[in-house]
Coordinates of C-alpha atoms in Angstrom, one line a residue:
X12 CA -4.7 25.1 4.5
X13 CA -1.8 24.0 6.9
X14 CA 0.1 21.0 6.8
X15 CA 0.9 21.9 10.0
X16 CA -2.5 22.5 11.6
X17 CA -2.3 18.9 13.7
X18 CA -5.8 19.1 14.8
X19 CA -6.7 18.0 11.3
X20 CA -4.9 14.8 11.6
X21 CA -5.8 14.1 15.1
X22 CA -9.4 14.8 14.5
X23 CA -9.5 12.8 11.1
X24 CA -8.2 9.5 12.6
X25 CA -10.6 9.7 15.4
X26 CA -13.4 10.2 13.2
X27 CA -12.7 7.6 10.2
X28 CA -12.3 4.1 12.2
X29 CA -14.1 1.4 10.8
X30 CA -16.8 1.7 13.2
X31 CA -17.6 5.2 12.1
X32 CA -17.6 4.2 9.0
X33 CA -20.3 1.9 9.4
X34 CA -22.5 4.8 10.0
X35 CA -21.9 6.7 7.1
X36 CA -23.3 4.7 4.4
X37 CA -25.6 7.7 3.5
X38 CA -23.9 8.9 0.7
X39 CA -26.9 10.5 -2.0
X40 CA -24.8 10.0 -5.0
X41 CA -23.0 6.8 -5.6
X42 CA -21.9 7.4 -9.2
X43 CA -19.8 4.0 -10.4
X44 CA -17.1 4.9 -12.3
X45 CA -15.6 2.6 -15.3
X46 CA -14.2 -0.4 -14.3
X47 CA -10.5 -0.7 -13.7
X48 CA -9.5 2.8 -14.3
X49 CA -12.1 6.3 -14.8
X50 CA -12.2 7.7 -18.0
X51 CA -10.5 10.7 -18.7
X52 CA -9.4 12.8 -21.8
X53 CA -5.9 12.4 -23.0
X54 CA -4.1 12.6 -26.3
X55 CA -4.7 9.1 -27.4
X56 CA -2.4 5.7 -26.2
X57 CA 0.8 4.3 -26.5
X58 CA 0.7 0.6 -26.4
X59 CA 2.6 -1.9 -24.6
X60 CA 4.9 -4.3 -25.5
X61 CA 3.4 -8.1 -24.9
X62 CA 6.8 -9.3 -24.0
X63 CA 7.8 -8.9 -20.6
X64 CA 10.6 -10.0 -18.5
X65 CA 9.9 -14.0 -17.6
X66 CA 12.9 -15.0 -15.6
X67 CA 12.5 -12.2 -11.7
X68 CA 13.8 -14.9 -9.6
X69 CA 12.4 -16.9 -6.7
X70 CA 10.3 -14.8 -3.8
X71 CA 12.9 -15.4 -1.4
X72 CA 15.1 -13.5 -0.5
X73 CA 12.7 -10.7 -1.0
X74 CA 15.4 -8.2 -2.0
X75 CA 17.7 -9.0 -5.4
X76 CA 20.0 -6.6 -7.0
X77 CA 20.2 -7.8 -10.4
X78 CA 21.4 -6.1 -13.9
X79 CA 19.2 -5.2 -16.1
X80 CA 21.9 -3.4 -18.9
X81 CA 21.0 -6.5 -21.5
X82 CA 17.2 -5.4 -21.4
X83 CA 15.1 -2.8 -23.3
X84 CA 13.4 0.3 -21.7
X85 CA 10.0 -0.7 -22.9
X86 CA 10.5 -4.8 -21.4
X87 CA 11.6 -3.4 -18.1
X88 CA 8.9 -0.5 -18.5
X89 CA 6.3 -3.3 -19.5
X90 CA 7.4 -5.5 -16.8
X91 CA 7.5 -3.3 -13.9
X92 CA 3.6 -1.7 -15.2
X93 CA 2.0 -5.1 -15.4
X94 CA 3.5 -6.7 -12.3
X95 CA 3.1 -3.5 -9.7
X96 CA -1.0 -2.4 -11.6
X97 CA -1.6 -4.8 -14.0
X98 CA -4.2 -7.8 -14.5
X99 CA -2.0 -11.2 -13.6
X100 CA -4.9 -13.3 -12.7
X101 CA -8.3 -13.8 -14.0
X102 CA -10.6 -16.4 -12.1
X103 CA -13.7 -17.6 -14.2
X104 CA -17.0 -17.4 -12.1
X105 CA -15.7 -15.9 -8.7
X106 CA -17.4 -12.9 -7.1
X107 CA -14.1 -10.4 -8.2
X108 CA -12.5 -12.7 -11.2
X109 CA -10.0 -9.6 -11.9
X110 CA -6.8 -9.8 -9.8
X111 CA -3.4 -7.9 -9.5
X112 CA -0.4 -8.0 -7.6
X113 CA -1.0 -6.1 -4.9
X114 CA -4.7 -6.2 -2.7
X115 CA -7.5 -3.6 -2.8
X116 CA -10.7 -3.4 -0.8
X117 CA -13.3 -5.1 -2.7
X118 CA -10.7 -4.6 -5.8
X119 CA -11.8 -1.5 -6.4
X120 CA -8.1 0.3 -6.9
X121 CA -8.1 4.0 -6.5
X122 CA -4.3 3.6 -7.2
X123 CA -3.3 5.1 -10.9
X124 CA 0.2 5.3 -12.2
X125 CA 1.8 8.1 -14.2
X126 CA 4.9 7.3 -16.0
X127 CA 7.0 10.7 -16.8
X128 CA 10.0 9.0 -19.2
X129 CA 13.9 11.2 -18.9
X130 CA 14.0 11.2 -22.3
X131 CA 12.7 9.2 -25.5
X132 CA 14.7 5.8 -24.6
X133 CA 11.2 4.5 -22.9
X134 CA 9.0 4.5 -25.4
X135 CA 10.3 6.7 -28.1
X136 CA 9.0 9.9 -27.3
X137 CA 8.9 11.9 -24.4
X138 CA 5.7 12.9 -22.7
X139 CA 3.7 12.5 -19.2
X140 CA 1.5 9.0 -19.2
X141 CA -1.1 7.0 -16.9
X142 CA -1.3 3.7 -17.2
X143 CA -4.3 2.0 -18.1
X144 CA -4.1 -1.8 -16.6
X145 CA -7.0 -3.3 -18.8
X146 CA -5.7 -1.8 -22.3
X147 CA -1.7 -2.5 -21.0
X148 CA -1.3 1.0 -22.9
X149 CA -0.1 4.1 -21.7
X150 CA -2.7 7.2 -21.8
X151 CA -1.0 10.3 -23.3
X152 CA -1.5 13.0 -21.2
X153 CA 0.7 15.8 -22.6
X154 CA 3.3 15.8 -24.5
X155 CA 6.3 16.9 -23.0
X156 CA 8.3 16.1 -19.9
X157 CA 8.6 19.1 -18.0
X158 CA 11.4 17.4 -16.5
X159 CA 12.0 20.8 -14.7
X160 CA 8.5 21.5 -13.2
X161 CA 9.0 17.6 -11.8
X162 CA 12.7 18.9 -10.2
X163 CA 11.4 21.8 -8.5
X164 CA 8.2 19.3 -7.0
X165 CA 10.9 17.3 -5.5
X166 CA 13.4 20.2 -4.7
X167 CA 16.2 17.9 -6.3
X168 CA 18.3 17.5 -9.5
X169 CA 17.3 14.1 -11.2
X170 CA 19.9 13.9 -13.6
X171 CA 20.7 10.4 -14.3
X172 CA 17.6 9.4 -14.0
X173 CA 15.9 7.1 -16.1
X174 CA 12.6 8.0 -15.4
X175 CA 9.8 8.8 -12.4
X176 CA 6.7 7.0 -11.6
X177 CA 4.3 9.0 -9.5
X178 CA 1.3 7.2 -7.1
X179 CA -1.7 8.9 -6.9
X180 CA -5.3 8.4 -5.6
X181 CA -8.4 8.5 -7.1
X182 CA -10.6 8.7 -4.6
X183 CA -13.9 8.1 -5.6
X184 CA -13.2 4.7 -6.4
X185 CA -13.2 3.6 -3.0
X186 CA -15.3 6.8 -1.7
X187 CA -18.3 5.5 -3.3
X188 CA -18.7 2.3 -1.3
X189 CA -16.3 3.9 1.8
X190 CA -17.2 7.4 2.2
X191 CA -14.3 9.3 4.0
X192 CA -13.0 6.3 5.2
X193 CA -11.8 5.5 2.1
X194 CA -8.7 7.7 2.7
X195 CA -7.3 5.1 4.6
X196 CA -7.8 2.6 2.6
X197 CA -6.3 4.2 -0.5
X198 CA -3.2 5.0 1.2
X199 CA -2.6 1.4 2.1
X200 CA -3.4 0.3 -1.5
X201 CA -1.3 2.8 -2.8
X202 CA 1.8 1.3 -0.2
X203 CA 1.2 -2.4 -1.6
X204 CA 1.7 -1.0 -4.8
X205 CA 4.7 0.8 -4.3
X206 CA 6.5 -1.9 -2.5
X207 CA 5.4 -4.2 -5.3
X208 CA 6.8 -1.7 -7.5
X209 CA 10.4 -1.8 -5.4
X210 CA 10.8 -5.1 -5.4
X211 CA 10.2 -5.4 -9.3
X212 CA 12.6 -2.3 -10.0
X213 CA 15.6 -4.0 -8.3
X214 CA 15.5 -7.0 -10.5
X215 CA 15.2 -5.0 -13.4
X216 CA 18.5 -3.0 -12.7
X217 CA 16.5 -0.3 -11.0
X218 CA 18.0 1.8 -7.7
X219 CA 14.5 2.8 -6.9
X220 CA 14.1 5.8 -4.3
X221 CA 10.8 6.4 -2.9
X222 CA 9.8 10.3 -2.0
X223 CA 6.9 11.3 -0.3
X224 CA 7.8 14.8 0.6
X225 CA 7.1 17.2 -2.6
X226 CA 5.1 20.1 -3.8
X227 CA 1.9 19.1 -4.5
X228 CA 0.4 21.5 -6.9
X229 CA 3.1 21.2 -9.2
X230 CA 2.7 17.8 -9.6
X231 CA -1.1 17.8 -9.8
X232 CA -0.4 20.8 -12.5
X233 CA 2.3 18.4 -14.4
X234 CA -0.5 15.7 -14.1
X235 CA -3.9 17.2 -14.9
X236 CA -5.1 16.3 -11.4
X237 CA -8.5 17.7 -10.2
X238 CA -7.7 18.7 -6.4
X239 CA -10.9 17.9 -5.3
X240 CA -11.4 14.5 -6.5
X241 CA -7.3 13.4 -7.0
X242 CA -4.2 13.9 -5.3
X243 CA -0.2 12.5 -5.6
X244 CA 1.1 10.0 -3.0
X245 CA 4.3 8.9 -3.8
X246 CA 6.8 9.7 -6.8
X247 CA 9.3 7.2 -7.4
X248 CA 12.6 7.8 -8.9
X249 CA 14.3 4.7 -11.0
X250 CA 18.3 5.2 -11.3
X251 CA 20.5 2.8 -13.2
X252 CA 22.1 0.9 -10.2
X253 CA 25.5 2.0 -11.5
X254 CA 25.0 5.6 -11.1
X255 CA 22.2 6.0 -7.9
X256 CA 22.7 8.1 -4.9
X257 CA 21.8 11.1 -3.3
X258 CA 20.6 13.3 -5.7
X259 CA 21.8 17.0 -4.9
X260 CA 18.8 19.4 -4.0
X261 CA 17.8 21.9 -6.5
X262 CA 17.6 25.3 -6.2
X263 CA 15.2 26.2 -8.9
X264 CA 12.2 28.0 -8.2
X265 CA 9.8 27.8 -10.9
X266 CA 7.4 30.5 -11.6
X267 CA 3.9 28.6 -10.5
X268 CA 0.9 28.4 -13.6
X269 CA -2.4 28.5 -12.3
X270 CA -3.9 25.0 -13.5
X271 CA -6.2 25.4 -16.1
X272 CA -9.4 24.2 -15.2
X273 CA -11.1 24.1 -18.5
X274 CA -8.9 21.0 -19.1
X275 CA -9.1 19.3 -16.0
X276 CA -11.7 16.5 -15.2
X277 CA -14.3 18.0 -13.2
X278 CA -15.9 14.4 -13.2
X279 CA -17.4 13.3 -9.7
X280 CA -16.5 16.5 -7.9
X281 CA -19.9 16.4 -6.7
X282 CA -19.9 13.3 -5.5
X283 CA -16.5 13.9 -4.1
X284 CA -18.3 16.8 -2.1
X285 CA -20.0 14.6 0.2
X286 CA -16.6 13.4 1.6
X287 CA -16.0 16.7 3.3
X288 CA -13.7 15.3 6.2
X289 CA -11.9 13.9 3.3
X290 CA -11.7 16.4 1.1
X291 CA -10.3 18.4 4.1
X292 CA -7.1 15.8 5.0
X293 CA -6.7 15.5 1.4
X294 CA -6.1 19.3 1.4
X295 CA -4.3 20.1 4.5
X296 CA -1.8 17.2 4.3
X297 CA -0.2 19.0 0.9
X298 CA 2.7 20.8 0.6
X299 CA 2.9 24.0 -0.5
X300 CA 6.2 25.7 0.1
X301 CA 10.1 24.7 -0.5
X302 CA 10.5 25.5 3.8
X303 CA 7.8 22.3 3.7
X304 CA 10.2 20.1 2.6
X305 CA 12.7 20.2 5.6
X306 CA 11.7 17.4 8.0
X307 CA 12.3 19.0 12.0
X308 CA 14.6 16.9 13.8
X309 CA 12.5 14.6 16.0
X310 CA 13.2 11.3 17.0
X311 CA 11.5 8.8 15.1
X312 CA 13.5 6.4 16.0
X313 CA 11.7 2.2 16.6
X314 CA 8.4 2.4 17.9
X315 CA 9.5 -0.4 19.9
X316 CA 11.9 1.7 22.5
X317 CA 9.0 3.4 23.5
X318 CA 7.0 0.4 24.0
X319 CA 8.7 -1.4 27.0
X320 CA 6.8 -4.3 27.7
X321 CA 7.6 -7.1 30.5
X322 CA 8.6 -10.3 27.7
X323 CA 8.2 -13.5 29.2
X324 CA 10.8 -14.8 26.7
X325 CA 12.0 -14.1 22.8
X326 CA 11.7 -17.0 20.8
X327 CA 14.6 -16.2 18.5
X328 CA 13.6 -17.1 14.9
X329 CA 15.4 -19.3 12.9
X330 CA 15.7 -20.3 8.7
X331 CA 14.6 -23.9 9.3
X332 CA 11.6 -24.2 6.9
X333 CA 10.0 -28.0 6.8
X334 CA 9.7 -27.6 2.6
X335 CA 12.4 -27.4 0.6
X336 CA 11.2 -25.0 -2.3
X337 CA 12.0 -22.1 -4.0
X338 CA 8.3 -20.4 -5.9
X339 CA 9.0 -18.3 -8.3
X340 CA 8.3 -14.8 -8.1
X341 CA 5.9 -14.1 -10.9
X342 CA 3.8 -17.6 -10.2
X343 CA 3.3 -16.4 -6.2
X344 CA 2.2 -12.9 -7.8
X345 CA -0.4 -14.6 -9.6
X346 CA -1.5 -16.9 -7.1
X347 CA -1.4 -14.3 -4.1
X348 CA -4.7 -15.0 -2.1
X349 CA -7.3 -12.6 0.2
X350 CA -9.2 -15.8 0.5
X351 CA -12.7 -14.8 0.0
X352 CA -13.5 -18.7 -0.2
X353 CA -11.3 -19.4 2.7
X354 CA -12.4 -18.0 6.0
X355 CA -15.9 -18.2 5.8
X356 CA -18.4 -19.8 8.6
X357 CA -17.7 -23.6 7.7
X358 CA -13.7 -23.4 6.9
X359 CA -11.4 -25.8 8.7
X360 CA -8.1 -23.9 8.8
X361 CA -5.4 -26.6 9.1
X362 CA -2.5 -25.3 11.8
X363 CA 0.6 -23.5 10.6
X364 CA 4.0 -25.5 11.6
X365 CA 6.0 -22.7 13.6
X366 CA 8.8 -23.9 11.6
X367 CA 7.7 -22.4 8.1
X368 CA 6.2 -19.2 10.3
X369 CA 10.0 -18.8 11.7
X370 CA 11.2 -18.9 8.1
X371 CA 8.7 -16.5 6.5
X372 CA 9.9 -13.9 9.4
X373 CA 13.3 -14.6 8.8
X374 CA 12.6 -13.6 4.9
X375 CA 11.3 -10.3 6.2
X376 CA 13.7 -9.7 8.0
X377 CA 16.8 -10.3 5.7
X378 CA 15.0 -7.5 3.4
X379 CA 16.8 -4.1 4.3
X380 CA 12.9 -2.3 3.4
X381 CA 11.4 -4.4 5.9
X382 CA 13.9 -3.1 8.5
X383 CA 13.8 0.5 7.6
X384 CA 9.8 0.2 7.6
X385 CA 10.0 -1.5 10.9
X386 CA 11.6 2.0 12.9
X387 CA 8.0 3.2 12.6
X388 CA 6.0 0.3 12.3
X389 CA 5.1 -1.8 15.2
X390 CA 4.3 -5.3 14.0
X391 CA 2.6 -8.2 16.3
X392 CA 1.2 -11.7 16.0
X393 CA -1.4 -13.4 17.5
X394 CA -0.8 -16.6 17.2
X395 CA -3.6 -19.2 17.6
X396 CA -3.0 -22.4 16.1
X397 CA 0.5 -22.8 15.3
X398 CA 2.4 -26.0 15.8
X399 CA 5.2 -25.7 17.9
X400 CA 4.5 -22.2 19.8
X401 CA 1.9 -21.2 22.4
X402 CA -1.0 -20.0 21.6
X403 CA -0.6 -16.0 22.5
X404 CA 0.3 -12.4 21.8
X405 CA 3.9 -11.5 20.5
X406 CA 5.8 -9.1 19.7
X407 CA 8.2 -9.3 16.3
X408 CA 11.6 -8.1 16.8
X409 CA 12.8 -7.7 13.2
X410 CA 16.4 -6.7 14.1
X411 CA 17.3 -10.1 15.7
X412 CA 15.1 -11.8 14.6
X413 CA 12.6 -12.7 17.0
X414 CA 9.3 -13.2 18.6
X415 CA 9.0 -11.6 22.2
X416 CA 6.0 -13.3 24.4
X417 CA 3.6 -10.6 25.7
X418 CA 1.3 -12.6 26.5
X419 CA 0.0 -16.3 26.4
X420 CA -4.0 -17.0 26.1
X421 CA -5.4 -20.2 25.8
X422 CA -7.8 -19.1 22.6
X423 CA -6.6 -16.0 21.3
X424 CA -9.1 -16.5 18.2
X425 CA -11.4 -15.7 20.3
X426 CA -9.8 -12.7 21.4
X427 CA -9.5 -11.4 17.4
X428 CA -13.2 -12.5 17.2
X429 CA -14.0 -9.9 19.5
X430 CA -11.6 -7.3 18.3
X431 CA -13.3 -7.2 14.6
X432 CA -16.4 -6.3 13.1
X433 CA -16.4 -8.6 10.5
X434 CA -19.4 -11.1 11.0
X435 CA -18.6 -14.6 11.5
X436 CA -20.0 -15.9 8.4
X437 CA -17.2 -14.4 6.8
X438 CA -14.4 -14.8 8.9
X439 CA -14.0 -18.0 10.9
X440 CA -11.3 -16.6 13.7
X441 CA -11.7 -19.6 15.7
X442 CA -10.4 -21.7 12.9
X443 CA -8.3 -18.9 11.3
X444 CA -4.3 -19.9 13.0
X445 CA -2.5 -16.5 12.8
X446 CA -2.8 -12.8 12.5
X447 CA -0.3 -10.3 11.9
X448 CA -1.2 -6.6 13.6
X449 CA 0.6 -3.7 12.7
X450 CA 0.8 -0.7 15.4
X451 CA 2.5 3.1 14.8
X452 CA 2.8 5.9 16.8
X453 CA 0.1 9.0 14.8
X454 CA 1.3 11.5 17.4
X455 CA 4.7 11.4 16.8
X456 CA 4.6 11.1 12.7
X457 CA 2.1 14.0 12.9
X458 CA 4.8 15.8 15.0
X459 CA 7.5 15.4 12.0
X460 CA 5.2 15.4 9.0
X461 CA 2.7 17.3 9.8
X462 CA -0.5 16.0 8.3
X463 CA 1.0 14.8 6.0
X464 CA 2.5 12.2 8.3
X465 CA -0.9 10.2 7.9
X466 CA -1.2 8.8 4.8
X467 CA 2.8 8.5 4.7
X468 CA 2.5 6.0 7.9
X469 CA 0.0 4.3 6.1
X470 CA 1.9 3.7 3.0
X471 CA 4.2 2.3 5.0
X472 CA 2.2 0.0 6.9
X473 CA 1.1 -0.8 3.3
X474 CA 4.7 -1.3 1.9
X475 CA 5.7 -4.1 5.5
X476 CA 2.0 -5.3 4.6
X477 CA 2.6 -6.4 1.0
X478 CA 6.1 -7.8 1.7
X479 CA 4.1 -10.8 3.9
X480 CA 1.2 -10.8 1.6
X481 CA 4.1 -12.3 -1.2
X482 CA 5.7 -14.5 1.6
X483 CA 2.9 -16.1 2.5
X484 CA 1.7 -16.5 -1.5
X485 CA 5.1 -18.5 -1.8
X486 CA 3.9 -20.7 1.2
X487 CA 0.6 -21.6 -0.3
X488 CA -1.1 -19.6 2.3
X489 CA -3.5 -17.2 2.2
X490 CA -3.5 -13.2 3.3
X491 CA -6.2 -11.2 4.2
X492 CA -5.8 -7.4 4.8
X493 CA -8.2 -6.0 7.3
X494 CA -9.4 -2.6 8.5
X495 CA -12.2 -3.5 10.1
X496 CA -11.4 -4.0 13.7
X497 CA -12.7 -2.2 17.0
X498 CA -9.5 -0.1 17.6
X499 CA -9.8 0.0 22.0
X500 CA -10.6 -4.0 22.0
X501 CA -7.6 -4.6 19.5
X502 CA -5.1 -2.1 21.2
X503 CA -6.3 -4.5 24.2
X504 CA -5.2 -7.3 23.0
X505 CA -2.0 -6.6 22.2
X506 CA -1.4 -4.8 25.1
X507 CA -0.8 -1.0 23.4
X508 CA -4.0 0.4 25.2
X509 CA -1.4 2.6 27.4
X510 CA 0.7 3.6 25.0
X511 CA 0.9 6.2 21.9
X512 CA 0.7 3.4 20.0
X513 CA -2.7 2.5 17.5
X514 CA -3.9 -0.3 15.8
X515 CA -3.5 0.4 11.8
X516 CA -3.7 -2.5 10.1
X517 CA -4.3 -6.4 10.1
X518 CA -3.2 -9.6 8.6
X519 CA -4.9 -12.6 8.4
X520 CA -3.2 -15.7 7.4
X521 CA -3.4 -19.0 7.0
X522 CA -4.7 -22.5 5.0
X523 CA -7.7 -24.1 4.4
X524 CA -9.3 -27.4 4.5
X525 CA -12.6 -26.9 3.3
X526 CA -12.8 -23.7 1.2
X527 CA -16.4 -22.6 1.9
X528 CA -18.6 -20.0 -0.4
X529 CA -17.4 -17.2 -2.1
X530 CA -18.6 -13.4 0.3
X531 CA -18.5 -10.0 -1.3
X532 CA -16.4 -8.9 1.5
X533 CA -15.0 -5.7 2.5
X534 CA -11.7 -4.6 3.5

């Protein structure tokens, strides 16, 4: 199936919006797989180390290049695992008690990672791995590298490299509750993760390099993938900061093995069937030949120069934060917040000074990923009850920093009250003082990508997403990640309804007064 047959993409984003969604809970088979990873066979585990690295540094700035020449493969392996996957917080008698660093729709994770080591410095031994977060081991899935099937994926020599993590989704996870919907969500889980995963690298001594263009069936080969119920999202490439750069592109063409399917899971195929649109952008958005890999040259270039909007004013941001602190990277990990107990019907959010907003966006904008993510990424922020700036619509302007006025509304909560879904028993927007919006242009990604383009932009939405969700952690505030909006009324709002622009993504934030009863929410 085409990557380039665009009426795929078009037609899936059309069809999969939260309100759709809603429609299909119909699904005959609703199989629950095991809790925090599905079982598979593999060629027994590879434990952990317990010790992991205890000094990261502070949250802020976001991005710190540090060495990481004094510490041993398996501390910076075990580190990076637990911190990007693993269980950091445990909360006795709430609704989800399990938490990690990076949020999931009703902490389900469909993310898995596989760990594919350059050479026996790692762990020992060489060999392809998944990681299993509630054993902190690593599942043995075969027990060599490959090294060169992994080159040929990429189309690029990675000599010098210390090793390669690959992202993948497992689908049914999420599919069971989500239906095909759950593409969506999975790709924006598995961006959290990988941002989580780049900011952890790069205080470990990591270059990390993130590559989402690559031959699919090779890696699903290398993996033990079944195509119907898995796929790859991302592989990431960890270079020693002394040697990184632009790894050459390689020339070898590997003869292709047909994947054996007598030792591939076929578990939850069947339930995977009844995901057919899924199944089908799952499909069509893999590459399949080397010619694939060539981007065409189309502008992709700041969604914001094609949205010209009529500002009233930019407020330009400034670093002039009201608490002198400095949280420490690991503690805001472990205390990052969806506030289940939060929002609900009777919470009193407590206004956010603009002062500590203005520093928060100054953060994200000092971080050089946050500024590549923002050329395609459009972010806004309704602002509702912040002290010290109108209650309104804006846009962020990363590259100055600053907030430009689109438009200013006397209760915008009430404006995102009718944009989502959510029933207000679970989300209080009139008390709730900010949300963060983030807009991207599908046409013009699909244009480049190919249908591929979708669950790339999501990522990325997912990476610019996860980056706030630590900022606010560090502030004490909450973050809730939301998908469930009505796309035209939110598009409204912010003022994109004319535009190529759509709404992908929201961001709840904020503090609460009176933390009210705990919701099995959804995403």
């Amino acid at each position: 199936m085409s990557n380039r047959n665009l009426s795929i993409g078009r037609s899936f984003w059309l069809q999969t919006s939260y309100l759709r969604f809603q429609t299909m809970r119909d699904l005959e088979v609703r199989t629950e797989p095991e809790p925090f990873l599905t079982a598979s066979s593999h060629r027994g585990h590879v434990p952990l180390s317990r010790e992991t690295v205890r000094e990261l540094g502070t949250v802020e700035p976001l991005h710190q290049l540090r060495q990481g020449t004094h510490l041993a493969p398996l501390v910076k392996l075990t580190t990076l695992l637990h911190n990007a996957l693993g269980l950091v917080r445990y909360e006795y008698g709430s609704v989800r008690p399990f938490h990690r660093g990076a949020p999931s729709a009703r902490c389900l994770y469909s993310t898995e990672l596989y760990v594919i080591p350059a050479d026996s410095d790692w762990l020992g031994e060489e060999g392809i791995y998944r990681y299993d977060p509630l054993m902190h081991a690593l599942e043995r899935i075969d027990l060599h590298t490959n090294w060169d099937v992994l080159e040929n994926a990429l189309g690029r020599s990675l000599a010098g490299a210390e090793g390669v993590l690959v992202v993948g989704a497992d689908f049914w996870r999420i599919a069971r509750l989500y239906a095909d919907f759950a593409y969506n969500i999975a790709s924006l889980e598995a961006g959290h993760v990988i941002a989580q995963l780049n900011m952890i690298a790069t205080r470990l001594g990591y270059t990390p390099t993130v590559h989402e263009q690559f031959l699919d069936q090779d890696l699903m080969e290398l993996l033990g993938m079944n195509e119907d119920v898995k796929t790859p999202l991302a592989v990431i490439v960890l270079w020693p900061q002394a040697t990184a750069g632009e790894s050459p592109k390689r020339e070898l063409v590997r003869e292709r093995k047909l994947i054996d399917m007598a030792s591939v899971s076929t578990r939850f195929e069947r339930e995977m069937n009844q995901c057919a649109d899924l199944q089908q952008m799952m499909k069509a958005s893999r590459l399949t030949s080397r010619v694939e890999l060539e981007l065409p040259e189309i502008d992709s270039s700041g969604v914001t120069e094609e949205l010209v909007h009529t500002s009233a004013s930019c407020v330009e941001l400034v670093q002039r934060s009201t608490k002198s602190r400095h949280p420490d990277l690991l503690e805001a990990l472990k205390s990052r917040n969806s506030a289940n107990d939060r929002i609900g019907l009777n919470a009193v959010g407590r206004p956010l000074p603009f002062a500590e907003l203005s520093g928060l966006l100054c953060e994200l904008a000092a971080n050089p990923e946050a500024i590549e993510l923002a050329q395609e990424v459009g972010l806004y922020l309704a602002a509702h009850r912040v002290e010290g700036l109108q209650s309104g619509i804006y846009r962020c302007d990363l590259s100055v920093p600053a907030l430009c006025t689109l438009t200013v509304q006397e209760d915008v909560g009430r404006a995102m009250e009718r944009a989502s879904v959510v029933d207000g028993k679970f989300i209080n927007f009139r008390s709730i003082p900010l949300s963060f919006y983030f807009a991207v242009d599908l046409e013009r990604t699909l244009q480049k990508y190919g249908n591929r383009g979708y669950q790339i932009l999501l990522m990325k939405v997912g990476r610019l997403a996860q980056s706030l969700c630590l900022l606010a952690a560090a502030r004490g505030w909450f973050a809730r990640p939301l998908k469930s909006y009505r796309d035209a009324e939110a598009e409204e709002m912010l003022g994109i309804a004319q535009s190529t622009q759509i709404v992908a993504y929201q961001l709840v934030m904020g503090e609460s007064d009176t933390p009210y009863l705990e919701f099995d929410m959804g995403l």
